[in-house]
Amino acid sequence: MARTRIGIFGSTGSIGASTLDVLARHPERFSVDVLVAHSRVDPLFEQIKRFRPATVGLVDAGRRAALEERLASLPAAQRPAVVVGQAAVDELAGDPALDTVVAAVVGTAGLGSTWNALAAGKRVLLANKESLVAAGELMLDVARRAGATLLPIDSEHNAIFQCLPADQAAVVGRAGLVGDSNEIERLVLTASGGPFRERPLADFAGITPDQACAHPNWSMGRKISVDSATMMNKGLEVIEAARLFGVSAERIEVLVHPESVIHSMVRFVDGSVIAELGEPDMRTPIAHALAWPERIESGVAPLDFGALAGLHFESPDPERFPALRLAFEALAAGGGMPLVMNAANEVAVAAFLERRIGFMDIPAALQAAMTHFAGNAAAGAPETIEAVLAADREVRAWAASWCDARGSATALGG
Ligand code: NAD
Ligand code: MG
């Protein structure tokens, strides 16, 4: 059997590393043909030596010389072709030499590569939720037209996918399947509640980037860690679920479950609830989507029920986590509103990580952007990918000046 040829966009990140860990267990089944990173050449070089891709993409042209210098130490036959710059790297995602693309770039920066992979009809393992939130229906349209297979590796969506009846699961990303079903009642997205679930609200203003990035259950990149702390991550996931499974906001429920053992659930009309359980380890959803509809070993430890102190559930606290409410509002408003929310969030999270604004300024930035762009966004979702990118740039510029003004007004220390 020919091996499945894999490209990993965002290979040096947290999802990229988990994906390579799974792939390394199955060399007879998968080959690693393309690796893409933004600028970190040291981890990229280690991956090149180990996995021998034919091509590597480096977004940051300023790091090209550093990469070439390392590659020069390899025998000529082991040196991959090097592609540099965002547009050229994004094009690699449509390369006929790839069967499967793992979309693991963080943020809307992943839109180009995710789009190109779908347009080329590939199997796309989607971690990059921001691009689906920003581009919405357009992205599903391109996937359907090209006959692509869009499989979620975000753990909640992968869990829901696993809980759906097999005949319906097989068309995910190609039709609004749950929305049309008279058997499925609701999707239940579980949330850990992040590191501040029990922190007194009065202390939220003093939260630092390192505190926000110390997630209790999952080890992830810094942007998604901050999103988990504000619960914007769950907000993005509500929109991601609405898009992937074709359901309205009223049929999506968010449930805080601090142990992160149940990764999400589906409620059926007969009262049954089907859940997917396991250790909180991204290698499970990644392995599932790599091999689907088969199953392969992932390296994840078996779930030890005896070691569980219990499974707990509570409703999310709207005072602590206004970003979650804003995401439901953005989804209900429709049109370009999810794009506005997502772009403002990326800018605000970056400003928070650079200590230019405070933690609670993040939801304030979202609210401000959503109010400011309400008229424009209601006019409808952008109809081309170029229009999506232009709208994203416009919101970012506005949000950047909002953050500047907020930052100088509050003058955070050190
Ligand atoms: P990360 O910060 O650890 O890694 C990001 C990767 O993207 C890096 O390899 C970086 O080089 C690359 N990158 C950054 N900018 C780029 C650009 N302009 N072009 C090409 N590559 C670029 O992030 P992560 O935690 O791995 O998250 C990646 C995506 O997966 C995010 O969308 C996140 O929401 C989603 N996700 C992550 C997890 C997790 O457990 N980490 C879980 C679910 C979903
Ligand atoms: Mg998730």
Coordinates of C-alpha atoms and ligand atoms in Angstrom, one line a residue:
M1 CA 0.0 0.0 0.0
A2 CA 1.3 3.4 -0.9
R3 CA 2.1 5.6 2.1
T4 CA -0.1 8.6 2.8
R5 CA 1.9 11.8 2.0
I6 CA 1.6 14.3 4.8
G7 CA 2.3 18.1 4.9
I8 CA 2.4 19.8 8.3
F9 CA 1.7 23.6 8.3
G10 CA 2.9 24.8 11.7
S11 CA 5.2 21.8 12.3
T12 CA 7.2 23.6 15.1
G13 CA 4.2 24.3 17.2
S14 CA 2.4 22.3 19.8
I15 CA 0.0 20.5 17.4
G16 CA 2.9 20.1 14.9
A17 CA 5.0 18.3 17.5
S18 CA 2.1 16.0 18.6
T19 CA 1.4 15.2 14.9
L20 CA 5.0 14.2 14.3
D21 CA 5.0 12.1 17.4
V22 CA 2.1 10.1 16.1
L23 CA 3.6 9.9 12.6
A24 CA 6.9 8.6 13.9
R25 CA 5.0 5.5 15.3
H26 CA 3.8 4.6 11.8
P27 CA 6.6 5.0 9.2
E28 CA 5.1 2.3 7.1
R29 CA 1.8 4.1 6.7
F30 CA 2.7 7.8 6.4
S31 CA 5.5 9.8 4.9
V32 CA 6.3 13.3 6.0
D33 CA 6.7 15.3 2.8
V34 CA 6.4 18.9 3.7
L35 CA 7.1 20.8 6.9
V36 CA 6.3 24.5 7.4
A37 CA 7.4 26.8 10.1
H38 CA 7.3 30.5 10.7
S39 CA 10.8 31.3 11.8
R40 CA 12.2 28.8 14.4
V41 CA 14.9 27.1 12.4
D42 CA 16.4 25.0 15.2
P43 CA 13.4 22.8 15.9
L44 CA 12.7 22.8 12.2
F45 CA 16.2 21.5 11.4
E46 CA 15.8 18.7 14.1
Q47 CA 12.5 17.7 12.4
I48 CA 14.2 17.7 8.9
K49 CA 16.9 15.4 10.1
R50 CA 14.5 13.0 11.7
F51 CA 11.7 12.9 9.1
R52 CA 13.5 13.8 5.8
P53 CA 10.8 15.9 4.1
A54 CA 11.2 16.6 0.4
T55 CA 10.3 20.3 0.9
V56 CA 10.3 22.7 3.8
G57 CA 8.6 26.1 4.0
L58 CA 9.9 29.0 6.0
V59 CA 7.7 32.0 6.2
D60 CA 10.3 34.4 7.7
A61 CA 12.7 35.3 4.8
G62 CA 15.1 36.7 7.4
R63 CA 15.8 33.2 8.8
R64 CA 16.6 31.7 5.4
A65 CA 20.4 32.0 5.7
A66 CA 20.3 30.4 9.1
L67 CA 18.3 27.4 7.8
E68 CA 20.5 27.0 4.7
E69 CA 23.6 27.0 6.9
R70 CA 22.3 24.1 8.9
L71 CA 21.2 22.2 5.8
A72 CA 24.6 22.5 4.3
S73 CA 25.8 20.1 7.1
L74 CA 23.6 17.4 5.6
P75 CA 24.5 15.0 2.8
A76 CA 23.1 16.4 -0.4
A77 CA 20.5 13.6 -0.8
Q78 CA 19.0 14.6 2.6
R79 CA 18.6 18.3 1.9
P80 CA 15.0 19.3 1.3
A81 CA 14.0 22.0 -1.2
V82 CA 13.4 25.3 0.7
V83 CA 10.5 27.6 -0.1
V84 CA 10.5 31.0 1.6
G85 CA 7.8 33.7 2.2
Q86 CA 4.2 33.5 3.1
A87 CA 2.6 33.3 -0.3
A88 CA 5.0 30.7 -1.6
V89 CA 4.7 28.6 1.5
D90 CA 0.9 28.8 1.4
E91 CA 1.0 27.5 -2.2
L92 CA 2.8 24.3 -1.0
A93 CA -0.5 23.3 0.7
G94 CA -2.0 22.7 -2.7
D95 CA 1.0 20.7 -3.9
P96 CA -0.1 17.5 -5.8
A97 CA 2.6 15.6 -4.0
L98 CA 0.5 15.8 -0.8
D99 CA -2.5 13.7 0.2
T100 CA -3.1 15.1 3.7
V101 CA -2.5 18.6 5.1
V102 CA -2.4 19.2 8.8
A103 CA -3.6 22.8 9.3
A104 CA -1.7 23.7 12.5
V105 CA -0.7 27.3 11.9
V106 CA -2.0 29.6 14.7
G107 CA -4.5 32.4 13.8
T108 CA -5.8 33.8 10.6
A109 CA -2.2 33.5 9.3
G110 CA -3.3 29.9 8.6
L111 CA -6.1 30.9 6.2
G112 CA -4.0 30.8 3.0
S113 CA -2.6 27.4 3.5
T114 CA -5.8 25.9 4.8
W115 CA -7.8 27.4 1.9
N116 CA -5.3 26.1 -0.7
A117 CA -5.4 22.6 0.7
L118 CA -9.2 22.5 0.6
A119 CA -9.3 24.0 -2.9
A120 CA -7.0 21.2 -4.0
G121 CA -9.4 18.6 -2.6
K122 CA -7.1 17.2 0.0
R123 CA -7.8 15.6 3.3
V124 CA -7.4 18.5 5.7
L125 CA -6.9 17.9 9.4
L126 CA -8.1 21.2 10.9
A127 CA -6.5 22.6 14.1
N128 CA -6.5 26.1 12.7
K129 CA -10.0 27.1 14.0
E130 CA -9.5 30.8 13.4
S131 CA -9.5 30.4 9.6
L132 CA -12.9 28.6 9.7
V133 CA -14.3 31.3 12.0
A134 CA -13.1 34.1 9.8
A135 CA -13.9 32.6 6.4
G136 CA -17.0 30.6 7.4
E137 CA -19.2 29.3 4.7
L138 CA -16.8 30.3 2.0
M139 CA -14.4 27.8 3.3
L140 CA -16.9 25.0 3.5
D141 CA -18.0 25.9 -0.1
V142 CA -14.6 25.5 -1.4
A143 CA -14.2 22.2 0.4
R144 CA -17.4 20.9 -1.0
R145 CA -16.7 22.0 -4.6
A146 CA -13.2 20.5 -4.6
G147 CA -14.4 17.2 -2.9
A148 CA -12.0 17.8 0.1
T149 CA -12.4 15.9 3.3
L150 CA -12.4 18.3 6.3
L151 CA -11.7 16.5 9.6
P152 CA -11.5 18.4 12.9
I153 CA -8.6 17.7 15.2
D154 CA -9.7 20.3 17.8
S155 CA -10.4 17.8 20.5
E156 CA -14.1 18.8 21.1
H157 CA -15.0 18.7 17.4
N158 CA -13.1 15.5 16.9
A159 CA -15.1 14.0 19.8
I160 CA -18.4 15.1 18.4
F161 CA -17.4 13.7 15.0
Q162 CA -16.7 10.4 16.7
C163 CA -20.1 10.5 18.5
L164 CA -22.1 11.1 15.3
P165 CA -23.7 8.2 13.5
A166 CA -21.1 6.9 11.0
D167 CA -23.2 7.7 7.9
Q168 CA -23.5 11.3 9.0
A169 CA -20.0 11.6 10.1
A170 CA -18.7 10.6 6.7
V171 CA -20.1 13.8 5.1
V172 CA -18.8 16.3 7.7
G173 CA -17.6 19.5 6.0
R174 CA -19.6 18.6 2.9
A175 CA -23.1 19.3 4.2
G176 CA -24.9 20.9 7.1
L177 CA -25.5 17.5 8.5
V178 CA -26.5 18.0 12.1
G179 CA -28.8 20.9 11.2
D180 CA -30.8 18.6 9.0
S181 CA -30.9 15.7 11.4
N182 CA -34.1 15.0 13.3
E183 CA -32.3 12.6 15.5
I184 CA -29.6 14.9 17.0
E185 CA -30.9 17.3 19.5
R186 CA -27.8 19.2 20.7
L187 CA -24.1 19.3 20.7
V188 CA -22.4 19.7 24.1
L189 CA -19.0 21.2 24.0
T190 CA -17.0 20.6 27.2
A191 CA -14.6 23.3 28.5
S192 CA -11.9 22.9 31.2
G193 CA -12.7 26.5 32.4
G194 CA -9.0 27.3 32.1
P195 CA -6.6 28.4 34.9
F196 CA -9.0 31.1 36.4
R197 CA -12.2 29.1 36.8
E198 CA -12.0 29.6 40.6
R199 CA -9.9 32.8 40.8
P200 CA -11.9 35.7 42.5
L201 CA -13.1 38.1 39.8
A202 CA -11.7 41.0 41.7
D203 CA -8.1 39.6 40.9
F204 CA -8.6 39.3 37.2
A205 CA -7.2 42.7 36.3
G206 CA -3.7 41.6 37.6
I207 CA -3.4 38.4 35.6
T208 CA 0.0 38.1 33.9
P209 CA 0.8 36.4 30.5
D210 CA 2.6 33.6 32.3
Q211 CA -0.3 32.9 34.6
A212 CA -2.7 32.9 31.6
C213 CA -0.5 30.4 29.7
A214 CA -0.3 27.9 32.6
H215 CA -3.2 25.7 31.6
P216 CA -4.2 23.0 34.1
N217 CA -4.8 20.1 31.6
W218 CA -3.3 20.9 28.2
S219 CA 0.1 22.1 27.1
M220 CA -0.5 24.4 24.1
G221 CA 0.9 27.4 22.2
R222 CA 0.6 30.8 23.9
K223 CA -2.2 32.3 21.8
I224 CA -4.6 29.4 22.4
S225 CA -3.6 29.3 26.1
V226 CA -4.7 32.9 26.5
D227 CA -7.9 32.1 24.6
S228 CA -8.5 29.2 27.0
A229 CA -8.0 31.5 30.0
T230 CA -10.6 34.1 28.7
M231 CA -12.8 31.2 27.3
M232 CA -12.6 32.9 23.9
N233 CA -11.2 29.5 22.8
K234 CA -14.6 28.0 23.7
G235 CA -16.3 30.9 21.9
L236 CA -14.3 30.2 18.7
E237 CA -15.1 26.5 19.1
V238 CA -18.8 27.2 19.3
I239 CA -18.6 29.0 16.0
E240 CA -16.3 26.2 14.6
A241 CA -18.9 23.6 15.6
A242 CA -21.8 25.7 14.1
R243 CA -19.9 25.8 10.8
L244 CA -18.5 22.2 10.7
F245 CA -21.8 20.5 11.8
G246 CA -24.3 23.0 10.3
V247 CA -26.1 23.8 13.6
S248 CA -27.5 27.0 15.0
A249 CA -26.2 28.6 18.2
E250 CA -29.3 27.4 20.2
R251 CA -28.3 23.8 19.6
I252 CA -24.9 24.2 21.0
E253 CA -24.4 24.0 24.8
V254 CA -21.1 24.7 26.7
L255 CA -20.4 22.8 29.8
V256 CA -17.5 23.4 32.1
H257 CA -15.9 20.0 33.0
P258 CA -12.6 20.7 34.8
E259 CA -11.0 17.2 34.4
S260 CA -11.1 17.4 30.5
V261 CA -11.8 13.6 30.4
I262 CA -15.0 13.9 28.4
H263 CA -14.0 15.8 25.3
S264 CA -17.5 16.6 24.1
M265 CA -20.9 15.0 23.6
V266 CA -23.9 14.6 21.4
R267 CA -27.5 14.6 22.8
F268 CA -30.0 12.6 20.8
V269 CA -33.8 13.1 20.8
D270 CA -34.5 9.8 22.6
G271 CA -32.6 11.0 25.6
S272 CA -29.3 9.2 24.8
V273 CA -26.1 11.1 25.3
I274 CA -22.9 9.8 23.5
A275 CA -19.6 11.1 24.8
E276 CA -16.0 10.5 23.8
L277 CA -13.6 10.1 26.7
G278 CA -9.8 9.8 27.1
E279 CA -6.7 11.3 28.5
P280 CA -6.4 15.0 27.6
D281 CA -3.7 14.5 24.9
M282 CA -4.0 15.9 21.4
R283 CA -2.4 12.8 19.9
T284 CA -5.8 11.0 20.2
P285 CA -7.8 13.3 17.9
I286 CA -4.7 13.6 15.6
A287 CA -4.3 9.9 15.2
H288 CA -8.1 9.5 14.8
A289 CA -8.2 12.0 11.9
L290 CA -4.9 10.7 10.3
A291 CA -6.2 7.1 10.0
W292 CA -10.0 7.7 9.8
P293 CA -12.0 5.6 9.2
E294 CA -9.5 3.2 10.6
R295 CA -7.8 3.4 14.1
I296 CA -4.1 3.5 14.8
E297 CA -2.1 3.6 18.0
S298 CA -1.3 7.2 19.2
G299 CA 1.0 6.8 22.1
V300 CA -1.6 8.1 24.5
A301 CA -1.9 6.3 27.9
P302 CA -5.1 4.3 28.4
L303 CA -7.6 6.2 30.6
D304 CA -7.3 5.0 34.2
F305 CA -10.8 5.2 35.7
G306 CA -9.5 4.2 39.1
A307 CA -7.2 7.2 39.2
L308 CA -10.1 9.7 38.5
A309 CA -11.3 11.5 41.6
G310 CA -14.6 12.2 39.8
L311 CA -16.0 14.0 36.9
H312 CA -17.5 17.4 37.6
F313 CA -19.7 19.8 35.6
E314 CA -20.8 23.3 36.0
S315 CA -22.2 26.2 33.8
P316 CA -19.7 28.8 32.6
D317 CA -19.6 31.9 34.7
P318 CA -20.7 34.8 32.4
E319 CA -19.1 37.5 34.6
R320 CA -15.7 35.9 34.5
F321 CA -15.9 35.0 30.9
P322 CA -17.6 37.7 28.8
A323 CA -15.8 36.6 25.7
L324 CA -17.9 33.4 25.5
R325 CA -21.1 35.5 25.5
L326 CA -19.6 37.7 22.8
A327 CA -18.9 34.7 20.6
F328 CA -22.5 33.5 20.9
E329 CA -23.6 37.1 20.0
A330 CA -21.2 37.1 17.0
L331 CA -22.6 33.8 15.8
A332 CA -26.2 34.9 16.2
A333 CA -25.4 38.2 14.4
G334 CA -23.8 36.2 11.5
G335 CA -22.4 37.9 8.4
G336 CA -18.9 39.2 9.1
M337 CA -19.3 39.4 12.8
P338 CA -17.3 36.2 13.7
L339 CA -14.5 37.6 11.5
V340 CA -14.5 40.9 13.4
M341 CA -14.5 39.2 16.8
N342 CA -11.7 36.8 15.7
A343 CA -9.4 39.5 14.3
A344 CA -9.9 41.8 17.3
N345 CA -9.1 38.9 19.6
E346 CA -5.9 38.1 17.8
V347 CA -4.7 41.6 18.1
A348 CA -5.8 41.9 21.8
V349 CA -4.2 38.6 22.8
A350 CA -0.9 39.7 21.2
A351 CA -1.1 43.0 23.0
F352 CA -1.8 41.2 26.3
L353 CA 1.2 38.8 25.7
E354 CA 3.4 41.9 25.2
R355 CA 2.0 43.3 28.4
R356 CA 0.6 46.4 26.6
I357 CA -3.0 45.8 27.8
G358 CA -4.5 43.9 30.8
F359 CA -6.3 40.6 30.8
M360 CA -9.8 42.0 31.0
D361 CA -9.0 44.4 28.2
I362 CA -9.2 41.4 25.9
P363 CA -13.0 41.0 26.1
A364 CA -13.3 44.8 26.2
A365 CA -11.5 45.0 22.9
L366 CA -13.8 42.4 21.3
Q367 CA -16.9 44.2 22.6
A368 CA -15.5 47.5 21.3
A369 CA -14.7 46.1 17.8
M370 CA -18.0 44.3 17.5
T371 CA -19.9 47.6 18.4
H372 CA -17.7 49.6 16.0
F373 CA -18.1 47.3 13.1
A374 CA -21.7 46.3 13.7
G375 CA -23.1 48.2 10.7
N376 CA -20.4 46.9 8.3
A377 CA -20.5 43.3 9.6
A378 CA -24.3 43.1 9.3
A379 CA -23.9 43.9 5.6
G380 CA -23.0 40.2 5.2
A381 CA -20.0 37.9 5.2
P382 CA -17.2 38.7 2.7
E383 CA -17.8 36.8 -0.5
T384 CA -14.3 36.1 -1.7
I385 CA -11.2 35.1 0.1
E386 CA -9.6 38.4 -0.8
A387 CA -12.5 40.2 0.8
V388 CA -12.0 38.1 4.0
L389 CA -8.3 39.0 4.1
A390 CA -9.1 42.7 3.5
A391 CA -11.8 42.8 6.2
D392 CA -9.4 41.0 8.6
R393 CA -6.7 43.7 8.0
E394 CA -9.2 46.5 8.5
V395 CA -10.4 45.1 11.9
R396 CA -6.8 44.4 12.9
A397 CA -5.7 48.0 12.2
W398 CA -8.7 49.3 14.2
A399 CA -8.1 47.0 17.1
A400 CA -4.4 47.8 17.2
S401 CA -5.2 51.5 17.7
W402 CA -7.8 50.6 20.3
C403 CA -5.2 48.6 22.2
D404 CA -2.6 51.4 21.9
A405 CA -5.1 53.9 23.4
R406 CA -6.1 51.5 26.1
G407 CA -2.4 50.6 26.9
S408 CA -1.3 54.2 27.2
A409 CA -4.4 55.0 29.3
T410 CA -3.6 52.3 31.9
A411 CA 0.2 52.2 31.5
L412 CA 0.9 48.6 32.8
G413 CA 4.1 48.1 34.6
G414 CA 7.1 45.9 33.7
Ligands
NAD1 P1 1.9 27.2 18.4 O1 2.0 28.6 18.7 O2 2.5 26.2 19.3 O3 2.4 26.8 16.9 C1 2.0 27.6 15.8 C2 2.7 27.1 14.6 O4 2.3 28.0 13.5 C3 4.3 27.2 14.6 O5 4.8 26.1 14.0 C4 4.6 28.4 13.9 O6 5.9 28.4 13.2 C5 3.5 28.4 12.8 N1 3.2 29.7 12.2 C6 3.0 30.9 12.9 N2 2.7 31.9 12.0 C7 2.8 31.3 10.8 C8 2.5 31.8 9.5 N3 2.2 33.1 9.3 N4 2.6 31.0 8.4 C9 2.9 29.7 8.6 N5 3.2 29.1 9.9 C10 3.1 30.0 10.9 O7 0.3 26.9 18.3 P2 -0.5 25.6 18.6 O8 -0.9 25.5 20.0 O9 0.1 24.4 18.0 O10 -1.9 25.9 17.8 C11 -2.0 25.8 16.4 C12 -3.5 25.9 16.0 O11 -4.1 24.7 16.6 C13 -4.2 27.1 16.6 O12 -5.2 27.5 15.7 C14 -4.9 26.5 17.8 O13 -6.1 27.2 18.1 C15 -5.2 25.1 17.4 N6 -5.4 24.1 18.4 C16 -4.3 23.9 19.3 C17 -4.5 22.9 20.3 C18 -3.3 22.6 21.2 O14 -3.5 21.7 22.0 N7 -2.2 23.2 21.1 C19 -5.7 22.3 20.5 C20 -6.8 22.6 19.6 C21 -6.6 23.5 18.6
MG2 MG -10.4 22.5 21.7

